[in-house]
mmCIF file of C-alpha atoms and ligand atoms in Angstrom:
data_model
loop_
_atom_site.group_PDB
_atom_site.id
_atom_site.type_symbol
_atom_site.label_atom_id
_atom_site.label_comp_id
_atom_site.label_asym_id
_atom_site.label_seq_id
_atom_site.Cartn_x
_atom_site.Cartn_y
_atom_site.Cartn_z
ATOM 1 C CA UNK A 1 -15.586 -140.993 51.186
ATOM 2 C CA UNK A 2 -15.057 -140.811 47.578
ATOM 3 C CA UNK A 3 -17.450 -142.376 45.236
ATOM 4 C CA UNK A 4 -17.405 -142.194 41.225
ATOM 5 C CA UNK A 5 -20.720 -143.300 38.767
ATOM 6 C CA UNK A 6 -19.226 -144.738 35.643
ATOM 7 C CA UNK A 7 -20.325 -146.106 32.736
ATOM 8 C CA UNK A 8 -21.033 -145.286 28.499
ATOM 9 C CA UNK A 9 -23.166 -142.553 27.565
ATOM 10 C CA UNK A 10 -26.834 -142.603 27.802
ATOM 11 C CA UNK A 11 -26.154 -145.319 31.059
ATOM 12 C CA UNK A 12 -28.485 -142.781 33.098
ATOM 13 C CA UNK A 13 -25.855 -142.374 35.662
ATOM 14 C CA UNK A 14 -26.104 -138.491 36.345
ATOM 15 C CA UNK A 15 -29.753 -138.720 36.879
ATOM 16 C CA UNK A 16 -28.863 -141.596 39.508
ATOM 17 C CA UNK A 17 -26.078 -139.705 40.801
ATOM 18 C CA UNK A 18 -28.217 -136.397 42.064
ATOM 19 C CA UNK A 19 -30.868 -138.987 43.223
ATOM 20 C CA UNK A 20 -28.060 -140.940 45.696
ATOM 21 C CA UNK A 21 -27.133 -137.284 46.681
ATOM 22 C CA UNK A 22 -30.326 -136.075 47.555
ATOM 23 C CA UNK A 23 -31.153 -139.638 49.658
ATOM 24 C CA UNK A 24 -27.202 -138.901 51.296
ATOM 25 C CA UNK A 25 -28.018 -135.292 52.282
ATOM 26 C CA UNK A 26 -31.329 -136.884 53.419
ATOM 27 C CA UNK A 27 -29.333 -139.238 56.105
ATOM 28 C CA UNK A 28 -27.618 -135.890 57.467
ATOM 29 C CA UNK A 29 -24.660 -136.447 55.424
ATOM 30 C CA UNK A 30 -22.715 -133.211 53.349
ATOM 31 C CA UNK A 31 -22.048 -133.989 50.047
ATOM 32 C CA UNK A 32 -20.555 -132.625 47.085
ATOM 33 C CA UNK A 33 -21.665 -133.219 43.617
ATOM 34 C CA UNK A 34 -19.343 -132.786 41.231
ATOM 35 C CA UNK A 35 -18.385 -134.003 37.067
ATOM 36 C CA UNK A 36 -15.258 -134.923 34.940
ATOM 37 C CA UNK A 37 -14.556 -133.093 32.805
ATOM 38 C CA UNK A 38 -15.537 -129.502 33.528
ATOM 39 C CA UNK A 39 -15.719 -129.338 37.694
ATOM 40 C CA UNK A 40 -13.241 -125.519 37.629
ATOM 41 C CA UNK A 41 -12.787 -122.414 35.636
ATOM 42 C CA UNK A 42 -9.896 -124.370 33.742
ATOM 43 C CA UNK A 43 -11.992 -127.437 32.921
ATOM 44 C CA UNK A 44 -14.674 -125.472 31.498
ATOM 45 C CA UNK A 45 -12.603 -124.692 28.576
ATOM 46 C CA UNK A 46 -11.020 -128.185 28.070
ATOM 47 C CA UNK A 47 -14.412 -129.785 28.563
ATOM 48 C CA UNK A 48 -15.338 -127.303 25.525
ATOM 49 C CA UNK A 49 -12.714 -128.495 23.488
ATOM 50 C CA UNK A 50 -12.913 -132.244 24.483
ATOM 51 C CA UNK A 51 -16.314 -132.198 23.215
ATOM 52 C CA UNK A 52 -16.900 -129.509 20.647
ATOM 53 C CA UNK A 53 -12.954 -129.193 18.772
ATOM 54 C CA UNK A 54 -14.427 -130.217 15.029
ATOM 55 C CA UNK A 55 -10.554 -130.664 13.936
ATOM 56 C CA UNK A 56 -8.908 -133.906 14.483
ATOM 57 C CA UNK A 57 -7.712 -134.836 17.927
ATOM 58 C CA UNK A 58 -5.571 -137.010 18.283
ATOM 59 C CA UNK A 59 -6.048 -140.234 20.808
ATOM 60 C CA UNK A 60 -2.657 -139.288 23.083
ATOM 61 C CA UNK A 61 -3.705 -135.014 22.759
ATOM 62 C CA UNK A 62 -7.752 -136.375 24.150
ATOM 63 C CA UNK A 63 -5.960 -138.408 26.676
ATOM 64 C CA UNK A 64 -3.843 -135.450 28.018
ATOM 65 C CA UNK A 65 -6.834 -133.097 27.690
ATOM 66 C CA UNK A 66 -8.800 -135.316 30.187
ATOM 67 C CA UNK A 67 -6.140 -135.686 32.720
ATOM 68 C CA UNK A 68 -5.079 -132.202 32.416
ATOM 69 C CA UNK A 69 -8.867 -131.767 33.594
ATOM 70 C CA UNK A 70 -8.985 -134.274 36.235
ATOM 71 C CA UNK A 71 -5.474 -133.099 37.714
ATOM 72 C CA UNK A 72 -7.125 -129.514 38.164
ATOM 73 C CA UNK A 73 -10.328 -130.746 39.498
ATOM 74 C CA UNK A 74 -8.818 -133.306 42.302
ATOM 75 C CA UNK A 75 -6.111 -130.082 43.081
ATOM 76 C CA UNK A 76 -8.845 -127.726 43.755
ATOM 77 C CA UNK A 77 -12.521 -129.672 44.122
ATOM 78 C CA UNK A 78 -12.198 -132.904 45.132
ATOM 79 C CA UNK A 79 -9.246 -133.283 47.710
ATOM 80 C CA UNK A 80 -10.474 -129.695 49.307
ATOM 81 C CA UNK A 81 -14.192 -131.393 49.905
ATOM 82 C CA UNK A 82 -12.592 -134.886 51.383
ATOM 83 C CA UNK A 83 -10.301 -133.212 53.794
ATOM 84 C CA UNK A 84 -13.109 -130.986 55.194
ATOM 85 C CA UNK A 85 -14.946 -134.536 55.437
ATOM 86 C CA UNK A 86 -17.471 -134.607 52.740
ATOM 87 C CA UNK A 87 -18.642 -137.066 50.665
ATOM 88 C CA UNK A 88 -17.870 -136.748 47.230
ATOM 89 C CA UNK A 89 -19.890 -137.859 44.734
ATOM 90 C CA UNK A 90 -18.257 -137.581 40.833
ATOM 91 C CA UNK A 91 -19.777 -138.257 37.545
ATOM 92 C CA UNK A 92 -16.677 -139.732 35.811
ATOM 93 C CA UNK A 93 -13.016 -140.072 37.034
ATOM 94 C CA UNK A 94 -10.082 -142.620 35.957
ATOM 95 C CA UNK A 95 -12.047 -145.451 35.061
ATOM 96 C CA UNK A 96 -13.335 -143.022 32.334
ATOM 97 C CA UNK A 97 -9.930 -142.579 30.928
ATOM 98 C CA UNK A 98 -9.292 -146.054 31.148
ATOM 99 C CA UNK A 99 -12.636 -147.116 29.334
ATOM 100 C CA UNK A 100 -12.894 -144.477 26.300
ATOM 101 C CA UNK A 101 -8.808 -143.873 25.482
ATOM 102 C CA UNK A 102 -7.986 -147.367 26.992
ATOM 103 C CA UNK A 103 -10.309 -149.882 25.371
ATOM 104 C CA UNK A 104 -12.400 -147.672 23.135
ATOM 105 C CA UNK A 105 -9.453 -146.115 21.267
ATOM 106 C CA UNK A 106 -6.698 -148.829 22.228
ATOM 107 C CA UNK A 107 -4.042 -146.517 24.070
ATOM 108 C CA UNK A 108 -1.972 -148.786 26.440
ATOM 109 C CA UNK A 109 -3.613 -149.857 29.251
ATOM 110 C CA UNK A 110 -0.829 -149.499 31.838
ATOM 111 C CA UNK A 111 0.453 -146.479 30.793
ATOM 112 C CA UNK A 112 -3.027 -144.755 31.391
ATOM 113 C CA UNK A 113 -2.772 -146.443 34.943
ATOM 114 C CA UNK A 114 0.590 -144.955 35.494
ATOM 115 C CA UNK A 115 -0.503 -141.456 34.000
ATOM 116 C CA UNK A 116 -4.166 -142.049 36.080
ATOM 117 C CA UNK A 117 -2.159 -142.929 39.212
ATOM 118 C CA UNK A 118 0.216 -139.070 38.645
ATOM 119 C CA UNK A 119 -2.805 -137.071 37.635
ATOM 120 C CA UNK A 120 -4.656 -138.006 40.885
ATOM 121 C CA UNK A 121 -1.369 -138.052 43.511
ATOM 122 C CA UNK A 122 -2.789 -142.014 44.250
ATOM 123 C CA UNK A 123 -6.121 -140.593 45.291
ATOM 124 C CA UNK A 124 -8.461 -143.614 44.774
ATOM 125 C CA UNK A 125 -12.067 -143.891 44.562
ATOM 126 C CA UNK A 126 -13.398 -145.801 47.456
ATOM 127 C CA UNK A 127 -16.168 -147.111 45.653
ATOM 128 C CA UNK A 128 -17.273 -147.033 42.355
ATOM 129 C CA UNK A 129 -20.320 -147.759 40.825
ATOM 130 C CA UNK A 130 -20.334 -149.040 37.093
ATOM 131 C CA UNK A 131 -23.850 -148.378 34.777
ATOM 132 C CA UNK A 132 -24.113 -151.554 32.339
ATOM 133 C CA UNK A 133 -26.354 -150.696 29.731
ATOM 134 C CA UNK A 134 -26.543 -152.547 26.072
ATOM 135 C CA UNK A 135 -25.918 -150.185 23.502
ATOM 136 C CA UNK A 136 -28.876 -149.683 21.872
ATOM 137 C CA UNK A 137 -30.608 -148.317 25.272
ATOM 138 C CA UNK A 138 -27.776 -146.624 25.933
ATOM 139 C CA UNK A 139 -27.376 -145.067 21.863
ATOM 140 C CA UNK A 140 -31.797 -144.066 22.575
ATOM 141 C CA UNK A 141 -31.050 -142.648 25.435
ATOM 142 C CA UNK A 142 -28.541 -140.253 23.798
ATOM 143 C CA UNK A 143 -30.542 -139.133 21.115
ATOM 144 C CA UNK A 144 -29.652 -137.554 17.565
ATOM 145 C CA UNK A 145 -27.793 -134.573 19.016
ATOM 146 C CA UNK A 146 -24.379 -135.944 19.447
ATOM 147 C CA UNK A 147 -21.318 -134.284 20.838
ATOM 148 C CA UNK A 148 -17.637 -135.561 19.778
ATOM 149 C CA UNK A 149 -17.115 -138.281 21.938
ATOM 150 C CA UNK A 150 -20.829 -139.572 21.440
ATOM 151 C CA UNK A 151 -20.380 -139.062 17.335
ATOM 152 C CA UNK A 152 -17.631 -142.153 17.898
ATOM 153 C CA UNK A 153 -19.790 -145.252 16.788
ATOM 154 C CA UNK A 154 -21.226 -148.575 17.778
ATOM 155 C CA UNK A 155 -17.831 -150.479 18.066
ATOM 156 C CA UNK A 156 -15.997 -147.779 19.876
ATOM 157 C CA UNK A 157 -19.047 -148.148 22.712
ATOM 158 C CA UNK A 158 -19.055 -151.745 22.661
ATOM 159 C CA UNK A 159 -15.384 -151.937 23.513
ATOM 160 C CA UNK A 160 -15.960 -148.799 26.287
ATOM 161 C CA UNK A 161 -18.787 -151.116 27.391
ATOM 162 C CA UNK A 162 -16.823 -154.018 27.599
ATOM 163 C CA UNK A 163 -13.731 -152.044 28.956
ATOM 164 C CA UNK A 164 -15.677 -151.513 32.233
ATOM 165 C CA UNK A 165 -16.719 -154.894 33.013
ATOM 166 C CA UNK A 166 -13.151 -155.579 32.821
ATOM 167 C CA UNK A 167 -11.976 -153.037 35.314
ATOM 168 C CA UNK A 168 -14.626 -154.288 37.546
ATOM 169 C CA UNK A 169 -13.225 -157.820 37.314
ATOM 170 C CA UNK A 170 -10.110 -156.651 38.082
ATOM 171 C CA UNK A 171 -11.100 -154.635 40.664
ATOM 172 C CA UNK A 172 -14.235 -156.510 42.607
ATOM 173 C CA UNK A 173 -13.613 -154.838 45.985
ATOM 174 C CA UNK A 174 -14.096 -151.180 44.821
ATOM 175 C CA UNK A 175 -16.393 -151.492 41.535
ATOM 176 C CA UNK A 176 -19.782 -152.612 41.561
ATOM 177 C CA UNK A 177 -21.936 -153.420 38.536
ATOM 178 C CA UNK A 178 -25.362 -152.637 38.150
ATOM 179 C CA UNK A 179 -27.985 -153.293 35.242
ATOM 180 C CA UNK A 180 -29.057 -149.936 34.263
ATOM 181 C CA UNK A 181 -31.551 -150.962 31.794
ATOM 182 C CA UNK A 182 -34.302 -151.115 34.892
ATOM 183 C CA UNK A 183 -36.491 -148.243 35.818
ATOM 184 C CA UNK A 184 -35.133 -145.278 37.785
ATOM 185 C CA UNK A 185 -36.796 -146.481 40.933
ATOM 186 C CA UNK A 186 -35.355 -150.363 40.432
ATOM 187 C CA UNK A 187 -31.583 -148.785 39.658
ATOM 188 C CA UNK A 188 -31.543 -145.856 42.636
ATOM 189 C CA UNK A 189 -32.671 -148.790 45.160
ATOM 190 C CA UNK A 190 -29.512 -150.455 44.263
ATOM 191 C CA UNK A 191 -27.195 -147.537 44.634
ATOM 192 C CA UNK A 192 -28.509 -146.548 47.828
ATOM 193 C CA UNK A 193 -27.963 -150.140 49.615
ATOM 194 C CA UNK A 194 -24.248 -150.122 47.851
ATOM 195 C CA UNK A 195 -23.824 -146.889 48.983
ATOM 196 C CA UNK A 196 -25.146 -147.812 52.588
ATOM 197 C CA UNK A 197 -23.159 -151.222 52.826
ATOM 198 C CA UNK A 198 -19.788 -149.370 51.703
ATOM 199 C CA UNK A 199 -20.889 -146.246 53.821
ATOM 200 C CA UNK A 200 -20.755 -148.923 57.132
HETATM 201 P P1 LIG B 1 -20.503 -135.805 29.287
HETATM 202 O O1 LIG B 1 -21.456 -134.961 28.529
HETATM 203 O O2 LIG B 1 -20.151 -135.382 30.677
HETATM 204 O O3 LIG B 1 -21.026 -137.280 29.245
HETATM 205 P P2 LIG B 1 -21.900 -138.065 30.263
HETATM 206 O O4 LIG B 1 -23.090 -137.191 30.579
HETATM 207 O O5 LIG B 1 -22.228 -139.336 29.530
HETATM 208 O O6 LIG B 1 -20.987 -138.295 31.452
HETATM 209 O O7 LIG B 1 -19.207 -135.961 28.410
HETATM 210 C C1 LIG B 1 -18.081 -136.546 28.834
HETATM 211 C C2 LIG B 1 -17.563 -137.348 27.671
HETATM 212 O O8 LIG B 1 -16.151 -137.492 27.800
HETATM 213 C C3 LIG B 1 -18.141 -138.747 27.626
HETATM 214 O O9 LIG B 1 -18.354 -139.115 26.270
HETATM 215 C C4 LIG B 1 -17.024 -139.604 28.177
HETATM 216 C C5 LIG B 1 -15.783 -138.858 27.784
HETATM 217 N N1 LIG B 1 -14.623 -139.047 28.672
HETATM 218 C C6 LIG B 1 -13.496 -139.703 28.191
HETATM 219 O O10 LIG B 1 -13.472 -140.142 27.034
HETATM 220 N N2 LIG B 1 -12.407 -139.841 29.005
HETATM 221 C C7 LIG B 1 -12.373 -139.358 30.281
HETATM 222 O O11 LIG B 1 -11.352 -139.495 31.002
HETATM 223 C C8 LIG B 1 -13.549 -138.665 30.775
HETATM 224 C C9 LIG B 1 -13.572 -138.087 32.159
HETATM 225 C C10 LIG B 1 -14.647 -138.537 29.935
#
């Protein structure tokens, strides 16, 4: 089974993510934990670039950079991990692409579907969870120290925000919603009964 946490900076999903692993590995069940971009020796060095280049990137060159990332990490990480029957739990994955170069910097939306759909070979998530958060919790949560992509500004995360109700609208079956404004406690009993209900 694999299952990716999405949503804007600041949502809170990584903290939720190594709390649904630990309850997982709890029920018996082998997991791997793993995070787009920067999941293999390659990715490290994109992820570097994707978030610390100070020159201009250009939106096409970021897009490439993240799928040249993801095509690495489902090559070597995540299809490896499913076939030996683990459960894979990743911190970002197409919907990512979709969401920041998509709607936040206006790249074609079917195009990055295509180019999602080659970089993974049609691997899907079978479940995917989606972190809403308005973007003042989510800009608090962040902080003052800001890497590129979080230096991008309050429209570019309302339209990334916005972006990922839409996939889940298109997509109802496989992405779920949840309000991650609500305490750690309120949010991770959420995930786990999504996670459970999908699970049987
Ligand atoms: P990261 O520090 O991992 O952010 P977070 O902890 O919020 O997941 O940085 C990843 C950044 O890269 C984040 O701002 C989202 C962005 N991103 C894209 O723009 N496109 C993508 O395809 C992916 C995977 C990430």
């Amino acid at each position: 089974m694999f299952i990716t946490f999405e949503g804007a900076d600041g949502c809170g999903k990584t903290t939720q993510l190594k709390l649904a692993a630990q309850y997982l590995e709890s029920q018996g069940k082998q997991v791997v934990v793993t995070r787009e971009p920067g999941s293999t020796g390659l990715g490290v060095q994109l992820r570097e670039i994707l978030l610390g280049y100070d020159g201009e990137v250009s939106s096409r060159a970021e897009q490439f950079l993240f799928l040249a990332d993801r095509a690495q990490h489902v090559d070597m990480v995540i299809k490896p991990a499913l076939a030996a029957g683990k459960i894979v739990l990743c911190d970002r994955h197409t919907d990512s692409t979709t969401a920041y170069q998509g709607y936040g910097r206006g790249l074609n939306l079917e195009r990055i579907d295509y180019l999602n759909n080659i970089t993974t070979d049609g691997l899907k998530p079978d479940l995917t969870i989606v972190f809403d958060v308005d973007i003042e919790t989510s800009a608090a949560r962040v902080g003052a120290q800001k890497d590129r992509m979080e230096s991008a500004g309050t429209g570019f995360f309302n339209r990334v925000r916005q972006g990922y109700l839409e996939i889940a609208k298109r997509e109802p079956s496989r992405v779920k919603v949840v309000d991650a404004a609500r305490s750690i406690e309120q949010v991770h009993s959420d995930i786990t009964s999504i996670i459970g209900k999908s699970l049987n």
